[in-house]
Tab-separated table of C-alpha atoms in Angstrom:
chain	number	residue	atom	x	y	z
A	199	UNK	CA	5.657	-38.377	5.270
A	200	UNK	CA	8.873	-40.132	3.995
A	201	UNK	CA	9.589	-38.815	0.370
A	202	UNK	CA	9.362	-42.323	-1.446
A	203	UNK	CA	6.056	-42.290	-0.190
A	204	UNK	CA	4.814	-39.209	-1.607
A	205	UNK	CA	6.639	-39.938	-4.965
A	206	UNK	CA	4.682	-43.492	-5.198
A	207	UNK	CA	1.029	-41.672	-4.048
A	208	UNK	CA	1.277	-39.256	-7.091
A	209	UNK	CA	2.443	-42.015	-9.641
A	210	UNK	CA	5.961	-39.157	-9.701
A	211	UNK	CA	9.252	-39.812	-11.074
A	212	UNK	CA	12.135	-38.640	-9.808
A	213	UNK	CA	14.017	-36.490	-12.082
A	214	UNK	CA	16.606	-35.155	-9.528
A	215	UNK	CA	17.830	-35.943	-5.961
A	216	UNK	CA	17.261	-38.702	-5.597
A	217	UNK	CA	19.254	-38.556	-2.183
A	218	UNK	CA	15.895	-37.327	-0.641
A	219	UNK	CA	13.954	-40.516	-1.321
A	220	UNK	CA	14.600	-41.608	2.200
A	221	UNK	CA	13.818	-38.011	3.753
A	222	UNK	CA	10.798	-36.630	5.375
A	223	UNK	CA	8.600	-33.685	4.784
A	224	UNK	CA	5.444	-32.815	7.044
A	225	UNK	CA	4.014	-29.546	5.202
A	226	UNK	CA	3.184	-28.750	1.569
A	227	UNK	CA	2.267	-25.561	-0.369
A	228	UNK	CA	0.411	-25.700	-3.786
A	229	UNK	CA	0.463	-22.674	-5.710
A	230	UNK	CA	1.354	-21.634	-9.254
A	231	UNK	CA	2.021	-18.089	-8.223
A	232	UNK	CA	5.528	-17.587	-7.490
A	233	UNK	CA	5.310	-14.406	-5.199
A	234	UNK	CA	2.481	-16.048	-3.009
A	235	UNK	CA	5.578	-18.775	-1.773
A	236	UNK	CA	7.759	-16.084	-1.502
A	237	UNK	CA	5.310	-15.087	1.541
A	238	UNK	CA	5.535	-17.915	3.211
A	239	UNK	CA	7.685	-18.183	6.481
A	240	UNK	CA	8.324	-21.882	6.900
A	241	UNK	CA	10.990	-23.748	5.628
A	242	UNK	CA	11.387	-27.335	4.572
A	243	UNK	CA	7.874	-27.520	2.743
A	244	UNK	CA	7.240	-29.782	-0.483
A	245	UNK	CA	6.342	-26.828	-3.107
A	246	UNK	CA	3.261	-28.238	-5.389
A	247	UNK	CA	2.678	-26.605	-8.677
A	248	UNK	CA	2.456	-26.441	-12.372
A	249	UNK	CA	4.527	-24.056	-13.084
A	250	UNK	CA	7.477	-25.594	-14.749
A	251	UNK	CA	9.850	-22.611	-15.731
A	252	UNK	CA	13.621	-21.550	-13.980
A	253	UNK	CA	11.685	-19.503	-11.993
A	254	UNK	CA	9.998	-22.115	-9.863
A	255	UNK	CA	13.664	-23.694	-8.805
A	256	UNK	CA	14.492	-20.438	-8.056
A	257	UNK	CA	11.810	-19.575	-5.862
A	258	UNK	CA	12.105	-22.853	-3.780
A	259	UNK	CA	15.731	-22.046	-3.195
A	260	UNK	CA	15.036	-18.744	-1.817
A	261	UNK	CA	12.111	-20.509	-0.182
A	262	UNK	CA	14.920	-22.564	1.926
A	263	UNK	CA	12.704	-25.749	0.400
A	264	UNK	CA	14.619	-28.624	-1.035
A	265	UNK	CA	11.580	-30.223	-2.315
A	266	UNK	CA	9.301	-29.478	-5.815
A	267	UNK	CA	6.373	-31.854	-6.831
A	268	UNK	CA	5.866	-30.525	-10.579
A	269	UNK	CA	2.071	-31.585	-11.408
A	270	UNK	CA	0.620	-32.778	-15.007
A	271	UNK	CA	3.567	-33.888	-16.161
A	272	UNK	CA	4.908	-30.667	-17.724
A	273	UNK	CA	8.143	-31.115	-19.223
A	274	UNK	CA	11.286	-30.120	-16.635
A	275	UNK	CA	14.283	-27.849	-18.518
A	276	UNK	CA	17.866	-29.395	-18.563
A	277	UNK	CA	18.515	-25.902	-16.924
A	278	UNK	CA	15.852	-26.350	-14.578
A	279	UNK	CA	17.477	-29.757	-13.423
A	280	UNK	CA	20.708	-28.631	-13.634
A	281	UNK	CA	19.953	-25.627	-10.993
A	282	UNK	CA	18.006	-27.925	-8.811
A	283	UNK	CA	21.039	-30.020	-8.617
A	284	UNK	CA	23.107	-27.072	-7.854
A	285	UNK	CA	21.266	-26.696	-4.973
A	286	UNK	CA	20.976	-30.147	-3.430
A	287	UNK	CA	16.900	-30.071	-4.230
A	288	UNK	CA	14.823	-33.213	-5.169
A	289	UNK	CA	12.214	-32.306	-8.566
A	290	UNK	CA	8.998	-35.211	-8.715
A	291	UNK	CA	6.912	-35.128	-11.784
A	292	UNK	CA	3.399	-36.401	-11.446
A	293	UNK	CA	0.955	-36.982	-14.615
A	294	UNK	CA	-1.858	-35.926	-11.911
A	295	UNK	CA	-3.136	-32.539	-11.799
A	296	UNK	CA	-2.280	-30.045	-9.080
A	297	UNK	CA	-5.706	-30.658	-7.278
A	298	UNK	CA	-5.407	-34.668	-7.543
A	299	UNK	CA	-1.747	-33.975	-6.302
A	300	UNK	CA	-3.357	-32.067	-3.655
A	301	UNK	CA	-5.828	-34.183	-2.529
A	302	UNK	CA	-4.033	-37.305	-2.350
A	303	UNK	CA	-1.501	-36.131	-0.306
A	304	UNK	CA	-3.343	-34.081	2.266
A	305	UNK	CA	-5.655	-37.179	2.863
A	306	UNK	CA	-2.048	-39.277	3.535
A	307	UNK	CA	-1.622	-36.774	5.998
A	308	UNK	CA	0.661	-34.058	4.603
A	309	UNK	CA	-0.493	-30.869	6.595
A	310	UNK	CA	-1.139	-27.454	5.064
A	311	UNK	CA	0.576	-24.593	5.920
A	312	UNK	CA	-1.724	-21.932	6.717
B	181	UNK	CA	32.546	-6.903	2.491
B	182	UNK	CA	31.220	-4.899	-0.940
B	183	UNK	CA	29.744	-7.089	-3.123
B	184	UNK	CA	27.891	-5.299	-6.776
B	185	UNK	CA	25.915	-7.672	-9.631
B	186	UNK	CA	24.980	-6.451	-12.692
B	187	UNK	CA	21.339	-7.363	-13.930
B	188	UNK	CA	19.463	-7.249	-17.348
B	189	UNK	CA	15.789	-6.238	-17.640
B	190	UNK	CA	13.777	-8.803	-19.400
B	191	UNK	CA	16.265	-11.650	-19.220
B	192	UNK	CA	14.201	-13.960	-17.333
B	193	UNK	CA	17.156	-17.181	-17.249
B	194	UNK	CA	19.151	-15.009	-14.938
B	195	UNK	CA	17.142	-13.702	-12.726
B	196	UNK	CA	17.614	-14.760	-9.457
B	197	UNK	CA	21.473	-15.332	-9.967
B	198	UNK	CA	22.553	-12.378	-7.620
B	199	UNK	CA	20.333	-13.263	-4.758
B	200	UNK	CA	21.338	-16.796	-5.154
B	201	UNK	CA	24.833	-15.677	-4.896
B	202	UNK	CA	24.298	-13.399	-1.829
B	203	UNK	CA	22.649	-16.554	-0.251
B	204	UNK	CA	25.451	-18.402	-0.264
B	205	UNK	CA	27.459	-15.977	0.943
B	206	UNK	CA	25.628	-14.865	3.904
B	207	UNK	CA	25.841	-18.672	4.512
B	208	UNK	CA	29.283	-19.039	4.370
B	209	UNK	CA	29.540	-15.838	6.661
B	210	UNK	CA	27.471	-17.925	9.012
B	211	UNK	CA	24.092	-15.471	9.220
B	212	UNK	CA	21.495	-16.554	11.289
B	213	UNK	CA	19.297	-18.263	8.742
B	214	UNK	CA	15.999	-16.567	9.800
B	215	UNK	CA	17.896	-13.801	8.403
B	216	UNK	CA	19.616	-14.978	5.491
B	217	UNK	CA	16.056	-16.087	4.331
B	218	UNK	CA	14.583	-12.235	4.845
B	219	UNK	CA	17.446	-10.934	3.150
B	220	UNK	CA	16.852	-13.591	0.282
B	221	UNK	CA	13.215	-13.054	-0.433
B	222	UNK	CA	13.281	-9.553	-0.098
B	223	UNK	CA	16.576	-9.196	-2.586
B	224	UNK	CA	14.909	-11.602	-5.102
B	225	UNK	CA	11.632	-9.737	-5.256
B	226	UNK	CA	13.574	-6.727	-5.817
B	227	UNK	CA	15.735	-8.261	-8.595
B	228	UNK	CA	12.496	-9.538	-10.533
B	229	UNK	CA	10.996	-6.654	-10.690
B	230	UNK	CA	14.867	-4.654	-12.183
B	231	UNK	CA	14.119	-8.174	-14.578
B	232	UNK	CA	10.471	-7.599	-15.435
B	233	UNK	CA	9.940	-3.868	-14.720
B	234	UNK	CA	13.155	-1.931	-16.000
B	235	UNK	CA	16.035	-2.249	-18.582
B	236	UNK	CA	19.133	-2.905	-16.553
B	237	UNK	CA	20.035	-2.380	-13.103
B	238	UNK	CA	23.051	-2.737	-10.043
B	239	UNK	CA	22.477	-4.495	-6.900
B	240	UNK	CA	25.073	-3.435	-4.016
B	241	UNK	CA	25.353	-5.373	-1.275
B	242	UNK	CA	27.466	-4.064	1.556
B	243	UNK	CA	27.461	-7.223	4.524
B	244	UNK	CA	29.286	-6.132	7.955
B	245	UNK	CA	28.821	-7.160	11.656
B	246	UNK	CA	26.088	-4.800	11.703
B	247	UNK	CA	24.127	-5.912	9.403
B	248	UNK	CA	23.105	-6.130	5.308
B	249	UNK	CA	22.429	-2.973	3.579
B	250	UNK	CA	21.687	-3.588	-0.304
B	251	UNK	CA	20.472	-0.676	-3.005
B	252	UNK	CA	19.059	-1.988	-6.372
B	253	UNK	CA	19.392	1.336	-8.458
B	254	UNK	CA	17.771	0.700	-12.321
B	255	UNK	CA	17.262	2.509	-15.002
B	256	UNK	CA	13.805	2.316	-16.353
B	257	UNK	CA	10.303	3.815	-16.625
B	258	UNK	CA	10.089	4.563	-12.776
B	259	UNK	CA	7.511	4.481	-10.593
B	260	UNK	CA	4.882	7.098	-10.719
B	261	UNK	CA	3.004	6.594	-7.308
B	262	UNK	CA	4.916	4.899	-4.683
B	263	UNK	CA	2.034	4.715	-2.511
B	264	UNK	CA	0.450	3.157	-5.013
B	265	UNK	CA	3.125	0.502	-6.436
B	266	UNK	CA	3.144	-0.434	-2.267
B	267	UNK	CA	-0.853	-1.034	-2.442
B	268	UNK	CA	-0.750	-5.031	-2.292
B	269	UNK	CA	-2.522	-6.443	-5.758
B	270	UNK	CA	-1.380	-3.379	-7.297
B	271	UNK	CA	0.512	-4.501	-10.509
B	272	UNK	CA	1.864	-3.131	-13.814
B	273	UNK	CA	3.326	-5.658	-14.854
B	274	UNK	CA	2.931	-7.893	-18.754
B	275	UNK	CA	1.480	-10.886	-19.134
B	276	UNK	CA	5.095	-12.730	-19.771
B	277	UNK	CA	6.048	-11.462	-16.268
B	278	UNK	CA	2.618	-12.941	-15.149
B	279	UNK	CA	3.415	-16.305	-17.007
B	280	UNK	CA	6.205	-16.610	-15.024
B	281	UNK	CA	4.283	-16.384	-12.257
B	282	UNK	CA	5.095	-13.051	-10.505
B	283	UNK	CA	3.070	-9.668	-11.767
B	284	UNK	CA	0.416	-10.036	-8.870
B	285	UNK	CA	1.277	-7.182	-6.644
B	286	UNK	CA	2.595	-8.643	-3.957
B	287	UNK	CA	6.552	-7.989	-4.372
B	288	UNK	CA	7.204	-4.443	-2.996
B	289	UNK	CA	4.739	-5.408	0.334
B	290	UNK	CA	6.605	-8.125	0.598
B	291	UNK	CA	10.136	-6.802	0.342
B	292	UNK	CA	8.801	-4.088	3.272
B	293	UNK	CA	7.467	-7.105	5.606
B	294	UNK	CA	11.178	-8.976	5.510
B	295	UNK	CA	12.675	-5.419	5.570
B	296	UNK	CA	13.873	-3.902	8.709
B	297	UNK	CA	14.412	-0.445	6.758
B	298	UNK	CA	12.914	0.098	3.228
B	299	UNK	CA	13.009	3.284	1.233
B	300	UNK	CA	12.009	3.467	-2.395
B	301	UNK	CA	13.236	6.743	-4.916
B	302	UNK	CA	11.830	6.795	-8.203
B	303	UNK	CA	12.126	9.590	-11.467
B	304	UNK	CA	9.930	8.746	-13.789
B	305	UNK	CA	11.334	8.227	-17.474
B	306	UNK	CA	14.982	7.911	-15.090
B	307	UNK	CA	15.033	4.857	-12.727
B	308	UNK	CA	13.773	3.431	-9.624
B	309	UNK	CA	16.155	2.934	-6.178
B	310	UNK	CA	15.827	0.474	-3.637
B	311	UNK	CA	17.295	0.811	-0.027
B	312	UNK	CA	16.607	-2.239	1.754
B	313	UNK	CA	18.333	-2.638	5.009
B	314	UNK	CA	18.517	-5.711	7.717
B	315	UNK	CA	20.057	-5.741	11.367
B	316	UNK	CA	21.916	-8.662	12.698
């Protein structure tokens, strides 16, 4: 699924990397528990989740994944931004929730990981 | 190479900043990036809980053609039962760590699945040690 796809399916706006836009990503992960991504082996997922703290950038970088889809419009740190950036990552904010997130883009096609 | 980062317990902001900076190096140094990632999840698991769990700690790396070895030594409450700080779900930790959405037991299994060594040393009322090794 190209990126500008998934950002217009959740009704997101960018707020950094916009580079990605014309990028691909075939496998998501939706989880507001930090230490279940950390268990997950594949690389170059879209992270989905409502967790909007440092903590969440940080775990997608160590995650290898350059993409975070940050559900119900929770507000995004400067910090948070800034180490995104840092790291060459794309952040998408969606007023959905994590479930309509969810749903909307595994029915466009976006596979699961386990 | 010898590389050694300094990290505060409780300081949330940072956390992360050492493994992000071993990342990059290991990068640099051209790892295999199956390994860099093992290396990378393991050492930030282990540097959350020095952040969440104790009041300061050192991480030393030590990176040669052999392989990674890193030791996160802290100084905090320690670990009481090691067998049972491994159990997975098996968590002490407060709801702030939780709200930051770690706390769920699942660090110290995970550190020994990306592990190719793993020791832990603990005094209680002393500090907690962490040998985590890797092979190239």
């Amino acid at each position: 699924m190209k990126i500008k796809d998934l950002c217009r399916l959740v009704d997101g706006t960018v707020l950094c990397g916009e580079q990605h836009l014309e990028g691909e990503v075939e496998q998501a992960f939706a989880s507001d528990l930090m230490s279940d991504v950390l268990t997950v082996k594949t690389n170059e997922f879209i992270l989905i989740t409502g967790l909007a703290n440092l903590q969440a950038i940080r775990t997608a970088e160590m995650s290898d994944t350059p993409y975070i889809l940050i559900c119900r419009g929770k507000e995004v740190s400067e910090e948070m931004l800034d180490l995104a950036a840092d790291n060459d990552m794309l952040v998408v904010s969606s007023p959905f929730s994590m479930f309509k997130c969810a749903g909307i883009l595994y029915s466009a096609g976006l596979k699961p990981i386990y | 190479m010898n590389l050694e980062f300094k990290v505060e317990g409780g300081d949330f902001t940072l956390a992360g900043n050492a493994s992000s900076q071993i990342k990059k190096m290991l990068k640099q140094l051209n790892v295999d990036p199956r390994i860099v990632k093992r290396v990378v999840i393991a050492l930030y698991e282990a540097e959350v809980n020095i952040v969440a769990h104790a009041y300061r700690g050192v991480i030393y790396a030590e990176i040669d053609p052999r392989g990674v070895r890193l030791k996160l030594e802290d100084e905090g409450p320690g670990i009481p039962d090691i067998n049972q700080a491994m159990t997975p779900g098996f968590s002490t930790a407060s709801a702030q760590v939780r709200e930051m959405g770690f706390g769920a037991g699942m660090g110290l299994p995970n550190i020994s699945e990306n592990a190719d060594e793993f020791k832990i040393e603990s005094e209680v009322g002393k500090g907690t040690t962490l040998f985590i090794n890797f092979k190239f």
